[in-house]
Tab-separated table of C-alpha atoms and ligand atoms in Angstrom:
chain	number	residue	atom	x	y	z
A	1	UNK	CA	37.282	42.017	-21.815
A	2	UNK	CA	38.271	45.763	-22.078
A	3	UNK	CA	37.763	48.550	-24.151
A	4	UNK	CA	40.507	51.201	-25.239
A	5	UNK	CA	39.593	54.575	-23.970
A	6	UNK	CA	40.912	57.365	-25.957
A	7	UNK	CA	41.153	60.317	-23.834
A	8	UNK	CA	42.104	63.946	-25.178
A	9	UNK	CA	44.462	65.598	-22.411
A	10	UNK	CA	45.786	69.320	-23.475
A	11	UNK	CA	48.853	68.205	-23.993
A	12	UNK	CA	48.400	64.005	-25.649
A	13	UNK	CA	46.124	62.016	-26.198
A	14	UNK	CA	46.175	58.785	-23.842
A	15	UNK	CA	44.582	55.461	-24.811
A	16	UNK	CA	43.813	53.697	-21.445
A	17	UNK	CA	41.812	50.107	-21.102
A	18	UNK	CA	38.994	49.433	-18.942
A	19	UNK	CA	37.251	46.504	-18.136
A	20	UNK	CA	34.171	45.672	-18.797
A	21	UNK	CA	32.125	45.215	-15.665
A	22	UNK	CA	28.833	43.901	-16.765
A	23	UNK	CA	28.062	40.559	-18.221
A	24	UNK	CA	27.313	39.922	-22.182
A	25	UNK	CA	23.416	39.258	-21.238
A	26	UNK	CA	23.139	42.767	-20.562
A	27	UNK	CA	22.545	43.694	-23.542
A	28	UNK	CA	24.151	46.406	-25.475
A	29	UNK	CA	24.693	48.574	-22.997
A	30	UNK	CA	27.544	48.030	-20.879
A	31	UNK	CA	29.303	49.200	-17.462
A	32	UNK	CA	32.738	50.304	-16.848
A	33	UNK	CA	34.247	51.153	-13.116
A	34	UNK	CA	36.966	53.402	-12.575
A	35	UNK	CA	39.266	54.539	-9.673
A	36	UNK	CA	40.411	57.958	-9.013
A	37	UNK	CA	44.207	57.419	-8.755
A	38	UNK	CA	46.686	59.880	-7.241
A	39	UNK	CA	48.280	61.751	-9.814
A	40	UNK	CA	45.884	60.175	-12.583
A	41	UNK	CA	45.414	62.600	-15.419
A	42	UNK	CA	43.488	59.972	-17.716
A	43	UNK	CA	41.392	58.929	-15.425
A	44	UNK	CA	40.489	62.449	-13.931
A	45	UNK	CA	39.361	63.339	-17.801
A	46	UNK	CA	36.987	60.404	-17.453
A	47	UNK	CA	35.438	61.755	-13.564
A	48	UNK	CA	34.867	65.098	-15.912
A	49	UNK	CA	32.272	63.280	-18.485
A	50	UNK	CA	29.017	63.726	-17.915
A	51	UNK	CA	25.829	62.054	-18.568
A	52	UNK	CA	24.934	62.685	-22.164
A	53	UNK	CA	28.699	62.864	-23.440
A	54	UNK	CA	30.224	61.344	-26.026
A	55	UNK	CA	33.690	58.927	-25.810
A	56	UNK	CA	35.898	57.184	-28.342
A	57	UNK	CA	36.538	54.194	-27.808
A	58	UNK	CA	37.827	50.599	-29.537
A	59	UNK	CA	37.262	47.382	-28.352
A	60	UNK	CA	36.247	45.096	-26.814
A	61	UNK	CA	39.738	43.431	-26.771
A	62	UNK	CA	41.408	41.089	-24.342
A	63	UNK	CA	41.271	37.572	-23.324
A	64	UNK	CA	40.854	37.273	-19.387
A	65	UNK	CA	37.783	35.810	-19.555
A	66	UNK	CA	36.043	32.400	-18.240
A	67	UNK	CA	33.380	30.736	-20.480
A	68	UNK	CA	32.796	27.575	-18.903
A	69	UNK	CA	33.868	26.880	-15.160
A	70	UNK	CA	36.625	24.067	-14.922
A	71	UNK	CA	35.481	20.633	-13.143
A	72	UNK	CA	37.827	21.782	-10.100
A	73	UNK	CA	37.692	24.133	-7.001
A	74	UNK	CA	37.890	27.749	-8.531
A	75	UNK	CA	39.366	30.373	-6.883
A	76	UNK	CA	40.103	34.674	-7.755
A	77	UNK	CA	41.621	36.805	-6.269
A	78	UNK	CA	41.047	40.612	-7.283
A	79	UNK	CA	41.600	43.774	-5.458
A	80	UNK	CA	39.753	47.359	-5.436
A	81	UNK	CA	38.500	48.405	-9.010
A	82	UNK	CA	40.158	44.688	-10.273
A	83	UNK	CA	36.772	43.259	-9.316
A	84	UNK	CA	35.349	44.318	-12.376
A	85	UNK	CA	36.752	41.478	-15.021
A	86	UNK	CA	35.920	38.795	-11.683
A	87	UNK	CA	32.137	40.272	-11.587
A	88	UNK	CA	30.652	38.815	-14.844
A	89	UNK	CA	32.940	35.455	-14.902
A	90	UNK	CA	30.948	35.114	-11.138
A	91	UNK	CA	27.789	35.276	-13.149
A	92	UNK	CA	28.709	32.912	-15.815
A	93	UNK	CA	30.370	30.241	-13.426
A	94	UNK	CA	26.918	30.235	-10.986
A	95	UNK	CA	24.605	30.251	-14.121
A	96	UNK	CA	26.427	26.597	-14.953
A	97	UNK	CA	25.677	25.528	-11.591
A	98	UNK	CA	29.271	24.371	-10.381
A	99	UNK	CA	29.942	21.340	-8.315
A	100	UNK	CA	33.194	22.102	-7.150
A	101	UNK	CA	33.895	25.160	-4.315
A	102	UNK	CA	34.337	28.448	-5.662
A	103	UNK	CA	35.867	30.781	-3.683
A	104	UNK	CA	36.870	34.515	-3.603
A	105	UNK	CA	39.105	36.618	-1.730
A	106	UNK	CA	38.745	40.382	-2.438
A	107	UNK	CA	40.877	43.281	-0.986
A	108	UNK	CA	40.990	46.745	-0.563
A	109	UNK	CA	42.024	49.768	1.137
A	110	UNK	CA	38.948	50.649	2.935
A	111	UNK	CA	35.519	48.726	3.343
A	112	UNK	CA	33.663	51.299	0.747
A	113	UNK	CA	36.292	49.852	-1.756
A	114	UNK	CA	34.708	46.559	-2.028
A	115	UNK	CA	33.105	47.341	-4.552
A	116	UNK	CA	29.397	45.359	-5.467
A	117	UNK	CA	29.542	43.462	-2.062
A	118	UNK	CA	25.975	43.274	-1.931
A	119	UNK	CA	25.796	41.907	-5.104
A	120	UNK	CA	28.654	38.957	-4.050
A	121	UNK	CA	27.005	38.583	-1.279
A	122	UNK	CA	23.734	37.645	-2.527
A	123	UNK	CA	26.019	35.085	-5.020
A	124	UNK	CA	27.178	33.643	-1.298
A	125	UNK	CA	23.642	33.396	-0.089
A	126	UNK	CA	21.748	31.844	-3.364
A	127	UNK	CA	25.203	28.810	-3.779
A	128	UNK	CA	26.589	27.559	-0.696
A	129	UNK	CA	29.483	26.580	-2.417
A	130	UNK	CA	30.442	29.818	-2.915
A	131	UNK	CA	32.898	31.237	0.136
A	132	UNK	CA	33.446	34.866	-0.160
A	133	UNK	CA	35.948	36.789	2.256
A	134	UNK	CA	37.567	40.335	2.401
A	135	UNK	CA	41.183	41.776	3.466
A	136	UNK	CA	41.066	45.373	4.471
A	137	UNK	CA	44.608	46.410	4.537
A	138	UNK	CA	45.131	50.845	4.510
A	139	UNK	CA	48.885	50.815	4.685
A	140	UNK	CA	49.276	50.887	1.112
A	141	UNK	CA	49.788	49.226	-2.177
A	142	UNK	CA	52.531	46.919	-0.334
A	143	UNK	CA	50.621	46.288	2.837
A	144	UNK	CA	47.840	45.628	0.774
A	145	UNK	CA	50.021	42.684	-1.586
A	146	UNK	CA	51.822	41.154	1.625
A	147	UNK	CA	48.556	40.416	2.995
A	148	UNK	CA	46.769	38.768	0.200
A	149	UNK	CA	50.439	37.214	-0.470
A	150	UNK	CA	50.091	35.935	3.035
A	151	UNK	CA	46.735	34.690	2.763
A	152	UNK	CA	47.420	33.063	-0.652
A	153	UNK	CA	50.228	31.255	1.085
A	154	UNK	CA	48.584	29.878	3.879
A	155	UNK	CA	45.187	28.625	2.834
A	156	UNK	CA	46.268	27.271	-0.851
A	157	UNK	CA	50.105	26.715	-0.879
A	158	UNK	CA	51.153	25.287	3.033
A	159	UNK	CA	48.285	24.253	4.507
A	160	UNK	CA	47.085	21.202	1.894
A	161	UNK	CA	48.930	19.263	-1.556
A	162	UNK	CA	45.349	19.773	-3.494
A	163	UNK	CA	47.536	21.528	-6.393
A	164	UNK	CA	43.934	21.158	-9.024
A	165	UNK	CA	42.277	24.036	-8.125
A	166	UNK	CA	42.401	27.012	-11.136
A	167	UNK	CA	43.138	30.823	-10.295
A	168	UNK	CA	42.071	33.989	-11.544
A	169	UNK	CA	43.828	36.807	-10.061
A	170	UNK	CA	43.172	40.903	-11.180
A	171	UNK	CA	45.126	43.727	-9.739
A	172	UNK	CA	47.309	46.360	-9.990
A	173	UNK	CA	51.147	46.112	-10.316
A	174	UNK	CA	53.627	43.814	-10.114
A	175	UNK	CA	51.878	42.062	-6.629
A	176	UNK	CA	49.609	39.950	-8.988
A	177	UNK	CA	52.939	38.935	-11.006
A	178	UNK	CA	54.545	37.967	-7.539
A	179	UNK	CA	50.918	35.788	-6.563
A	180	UNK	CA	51.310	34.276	-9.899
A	181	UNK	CA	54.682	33.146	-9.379
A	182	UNK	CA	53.944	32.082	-6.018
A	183	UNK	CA	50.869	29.510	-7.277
A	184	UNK	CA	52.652	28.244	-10.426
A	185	UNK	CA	55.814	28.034	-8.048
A	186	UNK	CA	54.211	25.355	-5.839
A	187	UNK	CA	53.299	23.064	-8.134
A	188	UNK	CA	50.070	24.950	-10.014
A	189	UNK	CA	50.080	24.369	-13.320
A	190	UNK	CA	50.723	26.959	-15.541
A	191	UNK	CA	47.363	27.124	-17.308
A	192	UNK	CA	45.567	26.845	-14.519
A	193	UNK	CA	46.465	30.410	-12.788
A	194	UNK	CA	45.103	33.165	-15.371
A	195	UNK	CA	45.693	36.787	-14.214
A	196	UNK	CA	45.741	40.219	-15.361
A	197	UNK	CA	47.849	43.075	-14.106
A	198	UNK	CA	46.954	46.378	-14.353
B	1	FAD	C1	43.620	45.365	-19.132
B	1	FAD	C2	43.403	46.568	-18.226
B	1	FAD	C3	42.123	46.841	-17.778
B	1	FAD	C4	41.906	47.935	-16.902
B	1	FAD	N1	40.638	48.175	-16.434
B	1	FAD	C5	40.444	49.192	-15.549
B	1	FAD	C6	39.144	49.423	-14.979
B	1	FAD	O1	38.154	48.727	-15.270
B	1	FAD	N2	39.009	50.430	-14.062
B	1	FAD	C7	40.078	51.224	-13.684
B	1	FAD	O2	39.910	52.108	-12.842
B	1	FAD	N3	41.302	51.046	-14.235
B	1	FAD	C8	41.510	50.061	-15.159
B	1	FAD	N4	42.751	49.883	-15.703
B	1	FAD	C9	43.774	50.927	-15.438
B	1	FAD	C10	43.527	52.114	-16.389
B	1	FAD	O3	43.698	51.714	-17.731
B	1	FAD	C11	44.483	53.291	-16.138
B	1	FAD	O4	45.789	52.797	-15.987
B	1	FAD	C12	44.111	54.101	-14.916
B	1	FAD	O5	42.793	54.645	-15.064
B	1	FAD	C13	45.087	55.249	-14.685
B	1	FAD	O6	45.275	55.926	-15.899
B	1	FAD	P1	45.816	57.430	-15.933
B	1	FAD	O7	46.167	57.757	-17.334
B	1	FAD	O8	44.859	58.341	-15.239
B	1	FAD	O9	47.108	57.406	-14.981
B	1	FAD	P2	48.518	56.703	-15.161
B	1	FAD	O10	49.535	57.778	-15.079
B	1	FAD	O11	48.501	55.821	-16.351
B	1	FAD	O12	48.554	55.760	-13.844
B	1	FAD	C14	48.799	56.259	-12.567
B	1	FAD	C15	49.053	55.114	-11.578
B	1	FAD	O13	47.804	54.504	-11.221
B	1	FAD	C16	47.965	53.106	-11.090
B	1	FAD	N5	46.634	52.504	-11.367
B	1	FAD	C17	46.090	52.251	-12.573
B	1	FAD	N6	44.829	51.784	-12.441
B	1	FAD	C18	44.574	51.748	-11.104
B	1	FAD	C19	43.427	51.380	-10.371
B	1	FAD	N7	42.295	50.972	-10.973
B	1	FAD	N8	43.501	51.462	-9.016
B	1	FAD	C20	44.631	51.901	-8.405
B	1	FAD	N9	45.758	52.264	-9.077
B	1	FAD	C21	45.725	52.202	-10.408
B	1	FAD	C22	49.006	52.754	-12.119
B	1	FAD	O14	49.666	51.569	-11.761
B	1	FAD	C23	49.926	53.965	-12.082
B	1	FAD	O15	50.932	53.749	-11.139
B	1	FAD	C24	42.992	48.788	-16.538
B	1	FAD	C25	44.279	48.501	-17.020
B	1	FAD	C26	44.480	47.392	-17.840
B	1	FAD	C27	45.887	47.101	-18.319
């Protein structure tokens, strides 16, 4: 789920989405993550606030979400700040106890870009059926797609026929459109590889 961020540049106003990061049983207060993009002007606005300011927003819109865990091996796939929709659909698959593998393979640019790793490690350490792994890949957005492209392909498209398992991929650009169409292109149903592009 995301709110709408309206943000009052000199020249426009831009309404820009962001996810929300925390999980419904927190209550009414709520957490949003954000990345300090190159060339940004939105998102710089929002780096300005301080603690104490006021924001309009609308919302909460959107339906990437997971309320119950499918009976099969469940894998995402998220990237940098695209962790955020993944972190509370974690929570809610673990709190149902799954008895299928879940798995997650998160990427970024730099190791301080995974963003709460402690927190999905201590997921990894409390359900040993969860397997958690990292790409680090700094030559870019495209170095950064070809490799989880490439990892995508070789652990759940060439190396086994198991086409059950369900996806959830988050990310930015048209690389989570290309890992879409690489599941659903060998033989993953349709419905069973959800994704959001940012
Ligand atoms: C459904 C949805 C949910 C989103 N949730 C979040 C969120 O929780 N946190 C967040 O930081 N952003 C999120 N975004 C992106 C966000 O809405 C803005 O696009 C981003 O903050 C840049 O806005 P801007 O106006 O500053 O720059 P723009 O001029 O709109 O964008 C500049 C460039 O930054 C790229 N970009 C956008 N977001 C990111 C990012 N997070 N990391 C790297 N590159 C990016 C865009 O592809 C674009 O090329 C979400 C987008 C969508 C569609």
């Amino acid at each position: 789920m995301f709110i709408s961020i309206s943000i009052p540049l000199a020249d426009e106003t831009r309404v820009r989405p962001y996810t929300i990061a925390s999980s419904p049983e927190d209550g009414d207060l709520f957490e949003i993550v954000f990345n300090r993009v190159p060339g940004g002007a939105g998102v710089a606005w929002l780096f300005e606030r301080k603690a104490g300011d006021e924001i309009n927003f609308t919302g909460p819109f959107g339906a990437f979400t997971l309320e119950r865990a499918p009976e099969r091996e469940l894998v995402f796939i998220a990237e940098g700040t695209a962790i955020a929709p993944i972190r509370p659909m974690l929570r809610r698959v673990f709190e149902q106890k799954p008895g299928h593998p879940v798995r997650l393979l998160y990427a970024a640019d730099r190791v301080e870009h995974l963003l709460f790793r402690g927190e999905i490690e201590g997921h990894a350490i409390a359900h040993p059926q969860f397997q958690f792994e990292t790409i680090i890949a700094d030559g870019g957005q495209e170095a950064l797609y070809a490799r989880i492209m490439a990892e995508v392909e070789r652990r759940w498209v060439v190396t086994d026929n198991d086409r059950m398992r369900h996806f959830y991929v988050c990310g930015i650009g048209a690389g989570v459109l290309r890992i879409r169409d690489l599941l659903r292109g060998a033989g993953y149903e349709r419905r069973a590889v959800r994704y959001e592009q940012w």
